[in-house]
PDB file of C-alpha atoms in Angstrom:
ATOM      1  CA  UNK A   1     -28.343  66.536 151.300  1.00 57.00           C
ATOM      2  CA  UNK A   2     -30.021  66.705 147.882  1.00 65.00           C
ATOM      3  CA  UNK A   3     -31.027  70.194 149.070  1.00 71.00           C
ATOM      4  CA  UNK A   4     -27.390  70.899 149.836  1.00 73.00           C
ATOM      5  CA  UNK A   5     -26.190  69.423 146.506  1.00 73.00           C
ATOM      6  CA  UNK A   6     -28.628  71.575 144.450  1.00 72.00           C
ATOM      7  CA  UNK A   7     -27.870  74.783 145.963  1.00 74.00           C
ATOM      8  CA  UNK A   8     -23.349  73.616 145.610  1.00 76.00           C
ATOM      9  CA  UNK A   9     -24.658  72.850 141.706  1.00 75.00           C
ATOM     10  CA  UNK A  10     -26.023  76.383 140.329  1.00 74.00           C
ATOM     11  CA  UNK A  11     -23.536  78.494 143.149  1.00 75.00           C
ATOM     12  CA  UNK A  12     -21.274  76.771 141.012  1.00 78.00           C
ATOM     13  CA  UNK A  13     -23.354  77.195 137.720  1.00 80.00           C
ATOM     14  CA  UNK A  14     -25.040  79.996 138.405  1.00 78.00           C
ATOM     15  CA  UNK A  15     -23.852  81.153 135.627  1.00 83.00           C
ATOM     16  CA  UNK A  16     -23.918  78.828 133.027  1.00 83.00           C
ATOM     17  CA  UNK A  17     -28.130  78.349 133.115  1.00 82.00           C
ATOM     18  CA  UNK A  18     -28.666  82.628 133.227  1.00 86.00           C
ATOM     19  CA  UNK A  19     -27.269  82.058 129.817  1.00 89.00           C
ATOM     20  CA  UNK A  20     -29.584  79.495 128.846  1.00 87.00           C
ATOM     21  CA  UNK A  21     -32.440  82.427 129.726  1.00 90.00           C
ATOM     22  CA  UNK A  22     -32.790  83.294 126.198  1.00 92.00           C
ATOM     23  CA  UNK A  23     -32.360  80.413 124.757  1.00 92.00           C
ATOM     24  CA  UNK A  24     -34.996  78.829 126.750  1.00 92.00           C
ATOM     25  CA  UNK A  25     -37.453  82.180 126.316  1.00 93.00           C
ATOM     26  CA  UNK A  26     -37.118  81.520 122.742  1.00 94.00           C
ATOM     27  CA  UNK A  27     -37.957  78.219 122.490  1.00 91.00           C
ATOM     28  CA  UNK A  28     -40.707  78.843 124.807  1.00 92.00           C
ATOM     29  CA  UNK A  29     -41.856  82.163 122.529  1.00 92.00           C
ATOM     30  CA  UNK A  30     -41.440  80.224 119.091  1.00 91.00           C
ATOM     31  CA  UNK A  31     -41.877  76.758 119.489  1.00 86.00           C
ATOM     32  CA  UNK A  32     -43.739  75.879 122.789  1.00 88.00           C
ATOM     33  CA  UNK A  33     -46.201  79.227 123.041  1.00 89.00           C
ATOM     34  CA  UNK A  34     -47.204  78.577 119.039  1.00 86.00           C
ATOM     35  CA  UNK A  35     -48.797  74.929 119.470  1.00 86.00           C
ATOM     36  CA  UNK A  36     -51.638  76.797 121.059  1.00 86.00           C
ATOM     37  CA  UNK A  37     -52.963  77.271 118.066  1.00 86.00           C
ATOM     38  CA  UNK A  38     -53.723  73.293 116.909  1.00 87.00           C
ATOM     39  CA  UNK A  39     -56.828  73.881 118.821  1.00 90.00           C
ATOM     40  CA  UNK A  40     -58.078  74.978 115.488  1.00 91.00           C
ATOM     41  CA  UNK A  41     -57.736  71.288 113.673  1.00 91.00           C
ATOM     42  CA  UNK A  42     -61.353  70.817 116.231  1.00 92.00           C
ATOM     43  CA  UNK A  43     -62.861  73.705 114.955  1.00 89.00           C
ATOM     44  CA  UNK A  44     -64.068  74.945 111.879  1.00 89.00           C
ATOM     45  CA  UNK A  45     -62.214  78.329 112.405  1.00 88.00           C
ATOM     46  CA  UNK A  46     -63.165  81.408 111.333  1.00 88.00           C
ATOM     47  CA  UNK A  47     -60.146  84.351 112.034  1.00 85.00           C
ATOM     48  CA  UNK A  48     -63.271  87.168 112.757  1.00 83.00           C
ATOM     49  CA  UNK A  49     -64.099  84.365 115.673  1.00 86.00           C
ATOM     50  CA  UNK A  50     -60.781  83.436 117.114  1.00 84.00           C
ATOM     51  CA  UNK A  51     -60.379  80.786 118.827  1.00 83.00           C
ATOM     52  CA  UNK A  52     -63.284  80.264 121.910  1.00 84.00           C
ATOM     53  CA  UNK A  53     -65.572  82.189 119.075  1.00 84.00           C
ATOM     54  CA  UNK A  54     -65.560  79.616 116.059  1.00 86.00           C
ATOM     55  CA  UNK A  55     -67.241  76.202 116.440  1.00 89.00           C
ATOM     56  CA  UNK A  56     -66.112  72.736 118.077  1.00 90.00           C
ATOM     57  CA  UNK A  57     -66.461  69.992 115.168  1.00 89.00           C
ATOM     58  CA  UNK A  58     -63.966  67.382 117.006  1.00 88.00           C
ATOM     59  CA  UNK A  59     -62.422  64.924 114.798  1.00 90.00           C
ATOM     60  CA  UNK A  60     -64.295  66.184 111.618  1.00 92.00           C
ATOM     61  CA  UNK A  61     -60.668  67.602 110.418  1.00 91.00           C
ATOM     62  CA  UNK A  62     -58.917  64.613 110.628  1.00 91.00           C
ATOM     63  CA  UNK A  63     -62.304  61.878 109.248  1.00 91.00           C
ATOM     64  CA  UNK A  64     -62.851  64.352 106.256  1.00 91.00           C
ATOM     65  CA  UNK A  65     -59.272  63.789 105.105  1.00 90.00           C
ATOM     66  CA  UNK A  66     -59.167  60.300 105.362  1.00 88.00           C
ATOM     67  CA  UNK A  67     -62.394  59.669 103.298  1.00 88.00           C
ATOM     68  CA  UNK A  68     -61.214  61.514 100.410  1.00 85.00           C
ATOM     69  CA  UNK A  69     -60.336  60.511  97.577  1.00 82.00           C
ATOM     70  CA  UNK A  70     -56.763  62.837  97.388  1.00 85.00           C
ATOM     71  CA  UNK A  71     -55.805  63.003 101.045  1.00 86.00           C
ATOM     72  CA  UNK A  72     -55.006  59.344 101.079  1.00 87.00           C
ATOM     73  CA  UNK A  73     -53.181  60.258  97.521  1.00 91.00           C
ATOM     74  CA  UNK A  74     -51.359  62.222  99.169  1.00 93.00           C
ATOM     75  CA  UNK A  75     -49.691  60.243 102.438  1.00 91.00           C
ATOM     76  CA  UNK A  76     -49.005  56.812  99.248  1.00 93.00           C
ATOM     77  CA  UNK A  77     -47.105  60.177  97.425  1.00 93.00           C
ATOM     78  CA  UNK A  78     -45.509  61.439 100.044  1.00 93.00           C
ATOM     79  CA  UNK A  79     -44.255  57.883 101.412  1.00 92.00           C
ATOM     80  CA  UNK A  80     -42.932  56.914  97.910  1.00 93.00           C
ATOM     81  CA  UNK A  81     -40.896  59.803  97.101  1.00 94.00           C
ATOM     82  CA  UNK A  82     -39.520  60.534 100.607  1.00 92.00           C
ATOM     83  CA  UNK A  83     -38.735  56.756 100.910  1.00 92.00           C
ATOM     84  CA  UNK A  84     -37.296  56.662  97.128  1.00 93.00           C
ATOM     85  CA  UNK A  85     -35.035  60.085  98.317  1.00 93.00           C
ATOM     86  CA  UNK A  86     -33.762  58.355 101.104  1.00 92.00           C
ATOM     87  CA  UNK A  87     -32.382  55.106  99.695  1.00 92.00           C
ATOM     88  CA  UNK A  88     -30.945  56.125  96.190  1.00 94.00           C
ATOM     89  CA  UNK A  89     -29.813  59.486  97.986  1.00 93.00           C
ATOM     90  CA  UNK A  90     -27.934  57.619 100.761  1.00 92.00           C
ATOM     91  CA  UNK A  91     -26.819  54.879  98.206  1.00 93.00           C
ATOM     92  CA  UNK A  92     -25.364  58.377  95.783  1.00 94.00           C
ATOM     93  CA  UNK A  93     -24.206  58.566  98.812  1.00 93.00           C
ATOM     94  CA  UNK A  94     -22.508  55.987  99.265  1.00 92.00           C
ATOM     95  CA  UNK A  95     -20.980  55.114  96.462  1.00 92.00           C
ATOM     96  CA  UNK A  96     -19.241  58.557  95.485  1.00 93.00           C
ATOM     97  CA  UNK A  97     -17.489  58.250  99.156  1.00 91.00           C
ATOM     98  CA  UNK A  98     -15.736  55.101  97.804  1.00 89.00           C
ATOM     99  CA  UNK A  99     -14.774  56.425  95.009  1.00 89.00           C
ATOM    100  CA  UNK A 100     -13.945  59.437  96.309  1.00 89.00           C
ATOM    101  CA  UNK A 101     -11.114  57.892  99.117  1.00 85.00           C
ATOM    102  CA  UNK A 102      -9.711  56.136  96.050  1.00 84.00           C
ATOM    103  CA  UNK A 103      -8.497  59.495  95.153  1.00 83.00           C
ATOM    104  CA  UNK A 104      -4.821  59.617  95.392  1.00 81.00           C
ATOM    105  CA  UNK A 105      -4.019  62.977  94.251  1.00 84.00           C
ATOM    106  CA  UNK A 106      -5.426  65.371  97.344  1.00 82.00           C
ATOM    107  CA  UNK A 107      -5.295  69.034  95.217  1.00 87.00           C
ATOM    108  CA  UNK A 108      -8.045  66.727  92.736  1.00 87.00           C
ATOM    109  CA  UNK A 109     -10.074  65.189  95.601  1.00 85.00           C
ATOM    110  CA  UNK A 110     -10.881  68.921  97.347  1.00 87.00           C
ATOM    111  CA  UNK A 111     -11.612  70.509  94.419  1.00 89.00           C
ATOM    112  CA  UNK A 112     -14.546  67.831  93.600  1.00 88.00           C
ATOM    113  CA  UNK A 113     -15.535  67.612  97.131  1.00 86.00           C
ATOM    114  CA  UNK A 114     -16.088  71.894  96.501  1.00 86.00           C
ATOM    115  CA  UNK A 115     -18.035  71.202  94.009  1.00 90.00           C
ATOM    116  CA  UNK A 116     -19.980  68.579  94.701  1.00 90.00           C
ATOM    117  CA  UNK A 117     -20.449  70.550  98.074  1.00 88.00           C
ATOM    118  CA  UNK A 118     -21.950  73.847  96.663  1.00 89.00           C
ATOM    119  CA  UNK A 119     -25.437  72.561  95.722  1.00 90.00           C
ATOM    120  CA  UNK A 120     -26.282  71.723  98.956  1.00 90.00           C
ATOM    121  CA  UNK A 121     -26.129  75.672 100.077  1.00 91.00           C
ATOM    122  CA  UNK A 122     -28.193  76.625  97.435  1.00 90.00           C
ATOM    123  CA  UNK A 123     -31.354  77.438  97.692  1.00 91.00           C
ATOM    124  CA  UNK A 124     -34.509  75.414  95.769  1.00 92.00           C
ATOM    125  CA  UNK A 125     -36.059  78.504  95.001  1.00 91.00           C
ATOM    126  CA  UNK A 126     -32.712  78.744  92.739  1.00 91.00           C
ATOM    127  CA  UNK A 127     -31.803  75.402  92.114  1.00 92.00           C
ATOM    128  CA  UNK A 128     -35.400  74.826  90.855  1.00 90.00           C
ATOM    129  CA  UNK A 129     -35.293  77.918  88.350  1.00 89.00           C
ATOM    130  CA  UNK A 130     -31.841  76.142  86.770  1.00 90.00           C
ATOM    131  CA  UNK A 131     -34.063  72.736  86.834  1.00 91.00           C
ATOM    132  CA  UNK A 132     -37.465  74.576  85.289  1.00 90.00           C
ATOM    133  CA  UNK A 133     -34.846  75.933  82.176  1.00 89.00           C
ATOM    134  CA  UNK A 134     -32.716  72.887  81.706  1.00 89.00           C
ATOM    135  CA  UNK A 135     -36.211  70.736  81.967  1.00 88.00           C
ATOM    136  CA  UNK A 136     -38.557  72.182  80.081  1.00 82.00           C
ATOM    137  CA  UNK A 137     -40.395  71.429  76.868  1.00 80.00           C
ATOM    138  CA  UNK A 138     -37.394  73.945  74.860  1.00 81.00           C
ATOM    139  CA  UNK A 139     -34.769  73.343  77.957  1.00 83.00           C
ATOM    140  CA  UNK A 140     -31.668  72.452  76.722  1.00 88.00           C
ATOM    141  CA  UNK A 141     -31.853  68.830  77.824  1.00 88.00           C
ATOM    142  CA  UNK A 142     -34.857  68.395  75.581  1.00 86.00           C
ATOM    143  CA  UNK A 143     -32.753  70.513  73.113  1.00 89.00           C
ATOM    144  CA  UNK A 144     -29.987  67.929  73.306  1.00 88.00           C
ATOM    145  CA  UNK A 145     -32.289  64.618  72.903  1.00 85.00           C
ATOM    146  CA  UNK A 146     -34.201  66.308  69.634  1.00 86.00           C
ATOM    147  CA  UNK A 147     -30.412  66.400  68.261  1.00 85.00           C
ATOM    148  CA  UNK A 148     -30.479  62.699  68.209  1.00 84.00           C
ATOM    149  CA  UNK A 149     -33.772  62.702  67.180  1.00 82.00           C
ATOM    150  CA  UNK A 150     -36.010  61.620  70.196  1.00 82.00           C
ATOM    151  CA  UNK A 151     -38.715  63.296  71.435  1.00 86.00           C
ATOM    152  CA  UNK A 152     -39.295  65.721  73.688  1.00 84.00           C
ATOM    153  CA  UNK A 153     -39.707  64.570  77.563  1.00 86.00           C
ATOM    154  CA  UNK A 154     -42.329  66.736  79.690  1.00 85.00           C
ATOM    155  CA  UNK A 155     -40.303  66.081  82.635  1.00 88.00           C
ATOM    156  CA  UNK A 156     -42.016  68.511  84.954  1.00 89.00           C
ATOM    157  CA  UNK A 157     -45.408  68.136  83.346  1.00 87.00           C
ATOM    158  CA  UNK A 158     -45.802  63.911  83.101  1.00 89.00           C
ATOM    159  CA  UNK A 159     -47.749  62.767  86.416  1.00 90.00           C
ATOM    160  CA  UNK A 160     -45.480  58.643  85.721  1.00 91.00           C
ATOM    161  CA  UNK A 161     -42.198  60.489  85.927  1.00 92.00           C
ATOM    162  CA  UNK A 162     -42.623  63.915  87.494  1.00 93.00           C
ATOM    163  CA  UNK A 163     -41.726  62.146  90.323  1.00 93.00           C
ATOM    164  CA  UNK A 164     -38.227  60.319  88.672  1.00 94.00           C
ATOM    165  CA  UNK A 165     -37.245  63.616  88.568  1.00 93.00           C
ATOM    166  CA  UNK A 166     -38.272  65.538  92.125  1.00 94.00           C
ATOM    167  CA  UNK A 167     -36.228  62.528  93.425  1.00 94.00           C
ATOM    168  CA  UNK A 168     -32.954  63.007  90.529  1.00 94.00           C
ATOM    169  CA  UNK A 169     -32.748  66.250  90.982  1.00 94.00           C
ATOM    170  CA  UNK A 170     -32.426  65.967  95.377  1.00 94.00           C
ATOM    171  CA  UNK A 171     -29.725  63.796  94.767  1.00 94.00           C
ATOM    172  CA  UNK A 172     -27.975  65.461  92.248  1.00 93.00           C
ATOM    173  CA  UNK A 173     -27.757  68.623  94.714  1.00 93.00           C
ATOM    174  CA  UNK A 174     -27.472  66.844  98.344  1.00 91.00           C
ATOM    175  CA  UNK A 175     -25.860  63.350  97.555  1.00 91.00           C
ATOM    176  CA  UNK A 176     -22.518  65.639  97.619  1.00 89.00           C
ATOM    177  CA  UNK A 177     -23.442  67.146 101.572  1.00 90.00           C
ATOM    178  CA  UNK A 178     -24.010  63.491 102.321  1.00 89.00           C
ATOM    179  CA  UNK A 179     -21.079  61.676 101.428  1.00 90.00           C
ATOM    180  CA  UNK A 180     -19.462  63.912 104.309  1.00 89.00           C
ATOM    181  CA  UNK A 181     -20.611  61.347 107.352  1.00 89.00           C
ATOM    182  CA  UNK A 182     -19.584  58.251 105.006  1.00 91.00           C
ATOM    183  CA  UNK A 183     -15.334  59.797 104.353  1.00 88.00           C
ATOM    184  CA  UNK A 184     -15.339  60.494 107.695  1.00 87.00           C
ATOM    185  CA  UNK A 185     -15.626  57.067 108.307  1.00 87.00           C
ATOM    186  CA  UNK A 186     -13.292  55.843 105.240  1.00 87.00           C
ATOM    187  CA  UNK A 187     -10.538  58.080 107.235  1.00 84.00           C
ATOM    188  CA  UNK A 188     -11.099  56.068 110.666  1.00 85.00           C
ATOM    189  CA  UNK A 189     -10.800  52.719 108.608  1.00 84.00           C
ATOM    190  CA  UNK A 190      -7.322  51.125 109.897  1.00 82.00           C
ATOM    191  CA  UNK A 191      -4.498  51.313 107.076  1.00 82.00           C
ATOM    192  CA  UNK A 192      -3.348  48.378 107.655  1.00 86.00           C
ATOM    193  CA  UNK A 193      -5.760  46.008 106.834  1.00 85.00           C
ATOM    194  CA  UNK A 194      -5.582  47.502 103.340  1.00 84.00           C
ATOM    195  CA  UNK A 195      -1.439  46.586 103.532  1.00 83.00           C
ATOM    196  CA  UNK A 196      -2.024  42.552 104.513  1.00 88.00           C
ATOM    197  CA  UNK A 197      -4.970  42.059 102.430  1.00 85.00           C
ATOM    198  CA  UNK A 198      -2.464  43.855  99.718  1.00 86.00           C
ATOM    199  CA  UNK A 199       0.301  41.140 100.791  1.00 86.00           C
ATOM    200  CA  UNK A 200      -2.320  38.409 100.518  1.00 82.00           C
ATOM    201  CA  UNK A 201      -2.972  39.216  96.741  1.00 85.00           C
ATOM    202  CA  UNK A 202      -6.224  41.242  97.335  1.00 83.00           C
ATOM    203  CA  UNK A 203      -7.196  43.342  93.987  1.00 84.00           C
ATOM    204  CA  UNK A 204      -9.020  47.106  94.542  1.00 82.00           C
ATOM    205  CA  UNK A 205     -11.988  45.620  94.102  1.00 85.00           C
ATOM    206  CA  UNK A 206     -11.387  42.317  96.822  1.00 86.00           C
ATOM    207  CA  UNK A 207     -10.418  45.299  99.476  1.00 86.00           C
ATOM    208  CA  UNK A 208     -13.682  47.627  98.347  1.00 85.00           C
ATOM    209  CA  UNK A 209     -15.736  44.801  99.307  1.00 87.00           C
ATOM    210  CA  UNK A 210     -14.251  43.083 102.580  1.00 87.00           C
ATOM    211  CA  UNK A 211     -12.358  46.259 104.067  1.00 86.00           C
ATOM    212  CA  UNK A 212     -13.699  48.672 103.227  1.00 86.00           C
ATOM    213  CA  UNK A 213     -17.489  48.611 102.325  1.00 87.00           C
ATOM    214  CA  UNK A 214     -18.124  46.475 106.254  1.00 86.00           C
ATOM    215  CA  UNK A 215     -16.362  49.589 108.165  1.00 86.00           C
ATOM    216  CA  UNK A 216     -19.127  51.341 107.024  1.00 87.00           C
ATOM    217  CA  UNK A 217     -22.273  48.856 107.541  1.00 85.00           C
ATOM    218  CA  UNK A 218     -22.369  50.466 111.008  1.00 83.00           C
ATOM    219  CA  UNK A 219     -22.633  54.023 109.582  1.00 85.00           C
ATOM    220  CA  UNK A 220     -25.159  52.628 106.860  1.00 86.00           C
ATOM    221  CA  UNK A 221     -27.084  51.072 109.411  1.00 82.00           C
ATOM    222  CA  UNK A 222     -27.149  54.405 111.464  1.00 83.00           C
ATOM    223  CA  UNK A 223     -28.248  56.382 108.822  1.00 85.00           C
ATOM    224  CA  UNK A 224     -30.914  54.763 107.472  1.00 84.00           C
ATOM    225  CA  UNK A 225     -32.432  54.113 110.919  1.00 80.00           C
ATOM    226  CA  UNK A 226     -32.389  57.496 112.025  1.00 79.00           C
ATOM    227  CA  UNK A 227     -33.875  58.417 108.435  1.00 84.00           C
ATOM    228  CA  UNK A 228     -37.097  56.600 109.521  1.00 80.00           C
ATOM    229  CA  UNK A 229     -37.924  59.767 111.188  1.00 77.00           C
ATOM    230  CA  UNK A 230     -38.294  61.619 107.562  1.00 80.00           C
ATOM    231  CA  UNK A 231     -40.356  59.634 105.465  1.00 84.00           C
ATOM    232  CA  UNK A 232     -43.440  62.027 105.179  1.00 84.00           C
ATOM    233  CA  UNK A 233     -40.558  64.995 104.391  1.00 85.00           C
ATOM    234  CA  UNK A 234     -40.941  64.654 100.571  1.00 85.00           C
ATOM    235  CA  UNK A 235     -38.812  68.579  99.670  1.00 86.00           C
ATOM    236  CA  UNK A 236     -41.516  70.718 100.582  1.00 90.00           C
ATOM    237  CA  UNK A 237     -39.422  73.778  99.613  1.00 91.00           C
ATOM    238  CA  UNK A 238     -38.398  71.137  95.972  1.00 92.00           C
ATOM    239  CA  UNK A 239     -42.052  70.490  94.763  1.00 93.00           C
ATOM    240  CA  UNK A 240     -43.203  73.298  95.655  1.00 92.00           C
ATOM    241  CA  UNK A 241     -40.621  75.249  93.016  1.00 91.00           C
ATOM    242  CA  UNK A 242     -41.242  72.376  90.179  1.00 91.00           C
ATOM    243  CA  UNK A 243     -44.846  71.341  90.829  1.00 90.00           C
ATOM    244  CA  UNK A 244     -48.241  71.564  88.837  1.00 89.00           C
ATOM    245  CA  UNK A 245     -51.771  71.142  88.529  1.00 89.00           C
ATOM    246  CA  UNK A 246     -50.990  68.301  85.830  1.00 91.00           C
ATOM    247  CA  UNK A 247     -48.968  66.741  88.372  1.00 91.00           C
ATOM    248  CA  UNK A 248     -50.938  66.600  91.476  1.00 91.00           C
ATOM    249  CA  UNK A 249     -51.391  63.139  91.113  1.00 90.00           C
ATOM    250  CA  UNK A 250     -48.273  61.580  91.638  1.00 91.00           C
ATOM    251  CA  UNK A 251     -46.511  64.597  92.591  1.00 90.00           C
ATOM    252  CA  UNK A 252     -48.285  66.357  94.958  1.00 91.00           C
ATOM    253  CA  UNK A 253     -47.151  65.606  99.075  1.00 92.00           C
ATOM    254  CA  UNK A 254     -48.670  66.880 102.978  1.00 92.00           C
ATOM    255  CA  UNK A 255     -46.780  69.850 102.850  1.00 92.00           C
ATOM    256  CA  UNK A 256     -47.821  70.978  99.612  1.00 93.00           C
ATOM    257  CA  UNK A 257     -51.361  70.056 100.017  1.00 93.00           C
ATOM    258  CA  UNK A 258     -51.563  71.764 103.465  1.00 92.00           C
ATOM    259  CA  UNK A 259     -50.503  74.874 102.047  1.00 92.00           C
ATOM    260  CA  UNK A 260     -52.287  75.188  99.374  1.00 91.00           C
ATOM    261  CA  UNK A 261     -55.842  74.308 101.683  1.00 90.00           C
ATOM    262  CA  UNK A 262     -54.797  76.663 104.197  1.00 88.00           C
ATOM    263  CA  UNK A 263     -52.956  79.704 103.016  1.00 86.00           C
ATOM    264  CA  UNK A 264     -54.743  79.095  98.648  1.00 87.00           C
ATOM    265  CA  UNK A 265     -58.536  77.887  99.787  1.00 86.00           C
ATOM    266  CA  UNK A 266     -58.299  79.697 103.087  1.00 88.00           C
ATOM    267  CA  UNK A 267     -59.331  75.622 105.038  1.00 89.00           C
ATOM    268  CA  UNK A 268     -57.268  76.784 108.475  1.00 90.00           C
ATOM    269  CA  UNK A 269     -58.998  73.743 110.710  1.00 92.00           C
ATOM    270  CA  UNK A 270     -58.553  71.329 107.526  1.00 92.00           C
ATOM    271  CA  UNK A 271     -54.478  72.386 106.648  1.00 92.00           C
ATOM    272  CA  UNK A 272     -54.184  72.324 110.467  1.00 91.00           C
ATOM    273  CA  UNK A 273     -56.087  69.174 110.900  1.00 92.00           C
ATOM    274  CA  UNK A 274     -54.047  67.956 107.930  1.00 92.00           C
ATOM    275  CA  UNK A 275     -50.461  69.347 109.466  1.00 90.00           C
ATOM    276  CA  UNK A 276     -51.520  67.877 113.112  1.00 91.00           C
ATOM    277  CA  UNK A 277     -51.571  64.398 111.712  1.00 91.00           C
ATOM    278  CA  UNK A 278     -48.179  64.670 109.610  1.00 90.00           C
ATOM    279  CA  UNK A 279     -45.747  66.031 112.941  1.00 88.00           C
ATOM    280  CA  UNK A 280     -47.738  63.659 115.171  1.00 89.00           C
ATOM    281  CA  UNK A 281     -46.902  60.159 112.864  1.00 88.00           C
ATOM    282  CA  UNK A 282     -43.440  61.840 111.985  1.00 86.00           C
ATOM    283  CA  UNK A 283     -43.055  62.632 115.798  1.00 86.00           C
ATOM    284  CA  UNK A 284     -43.372  58.402 116.414  1.00 87.00           C
ATOM    285  CA  UNK A 285     -41.205  57.669 113.731  1.00 85.00           C
ATOM    286  CA  UNK A 286     -38.232  59.497 115.180  1.00 83.00           C
ATOM    287  CA  UNK A 287     -39.106  58.004 118.537  1.00 84.00           C
ATOM    288  CA  UNK A 288     -39.007  54.236 116.965  1.00 83.00           C
ATOM    289  CA  UNK A 289     -35.532  55.162 115.002  1.00 80.00           C
ATOM    290  CA  UNK A 290     -33.681  56.350 117.848  1.00 80.00           C
ATOM    291  CA  UNK A 291     -34.756  53.797 120.249  1.00 81.00           C
ATOM    292  CA  UNK A 292     -33.772  51.456 116.833  1.00 78.00           C
ATOM    293  CA  UNK A 293     -30.479  52.670 116.688  1.00 74.00           C
ATOM    294  CA  UNK A 294     -29.663  52.319 120.121  1.00 75.00           C
ATOM    295  CA  UNK A 295     -31.040  48.893 120.456  1.00 75.00           C
ATOM    296  CA  UNK A 296     -29.023  47.709 117.403  1.00 68.00           C
ATOM    297  CA  UNK A 297     -26.209  49.811 117.000  1.00 65.00           C
ATOM    298  CA  UNK A 298     -25.251  51.133 120.439  1.00 63.00           C
ATOM    299  CA  UNK A 299     -26.164  54.427 119.773  1.00 63.00           C
ATOM    300  CA  UNK A 300     -27.569  57.236 121.375  1.00 65.00           C
ATOM    301  CA  UNK A 301     -27.822  61.077 120.561  1.00 61.00           C
ATOM    302  CA  UNK A 302     -28.889  62.050 123.914  1.00 59.00           C
TER     303      UNK A 302
END
């Protein structure tokens, strides 16, 4: 019976399976085949000797990462920056969505949406260059501060200020795009609830607190829970464009640390071990976030 059902399915959907072959081929070549290279994380890899000629060292590279002071430091930096981006970035998107939802002039609303969406589509190479000019010691921001008698602020050269600069610039770039999902959720709120609240004498603030925000809570819970899988993704391109050796103590993250170790210092095995550690932890967090979302919000991605 099962064989007959399988044959019938292949006959009916055979052309669809054939169309999937190129996608599976690309996935196998560019996503699964490169995983073979992870073997160098357990070796003292020498390019001239290749995978099989290099010395096998087991977990030495992983132990080295955890024993070095800068290893734990980059993990802490990554966690602090990524969590700050998740919390404050989504909070800003929520507030913006609530404010934009109250705009009744459709033309103005669309214009504002377009303007705040645009930065999301710009590369950090472009945006980073703009912020370097704006926040530099002789940038526009410090020039304005000097007009009010304030001392110049080293936004990109002060280790204590740099993480805040990273978080704020990331929020500026992405809060408009992040608000899309909340605006979509707000569009599903029953208008009759607001009409009933107005009849009962509720003002705008009361409508927001007792109708709008409760309607957003399920979406907020899903977004924040799914973001759990990104607590080790602090923004490689952004940090790489804006950081410098002066702020390594608070601004260096796992991705930039791996980049320098592998491509600048030629410590291939060590960088592969650090990258593998991040991937394993991130994968576990993604699985955990999916399970939490399904358990508490009855939401499934696949």
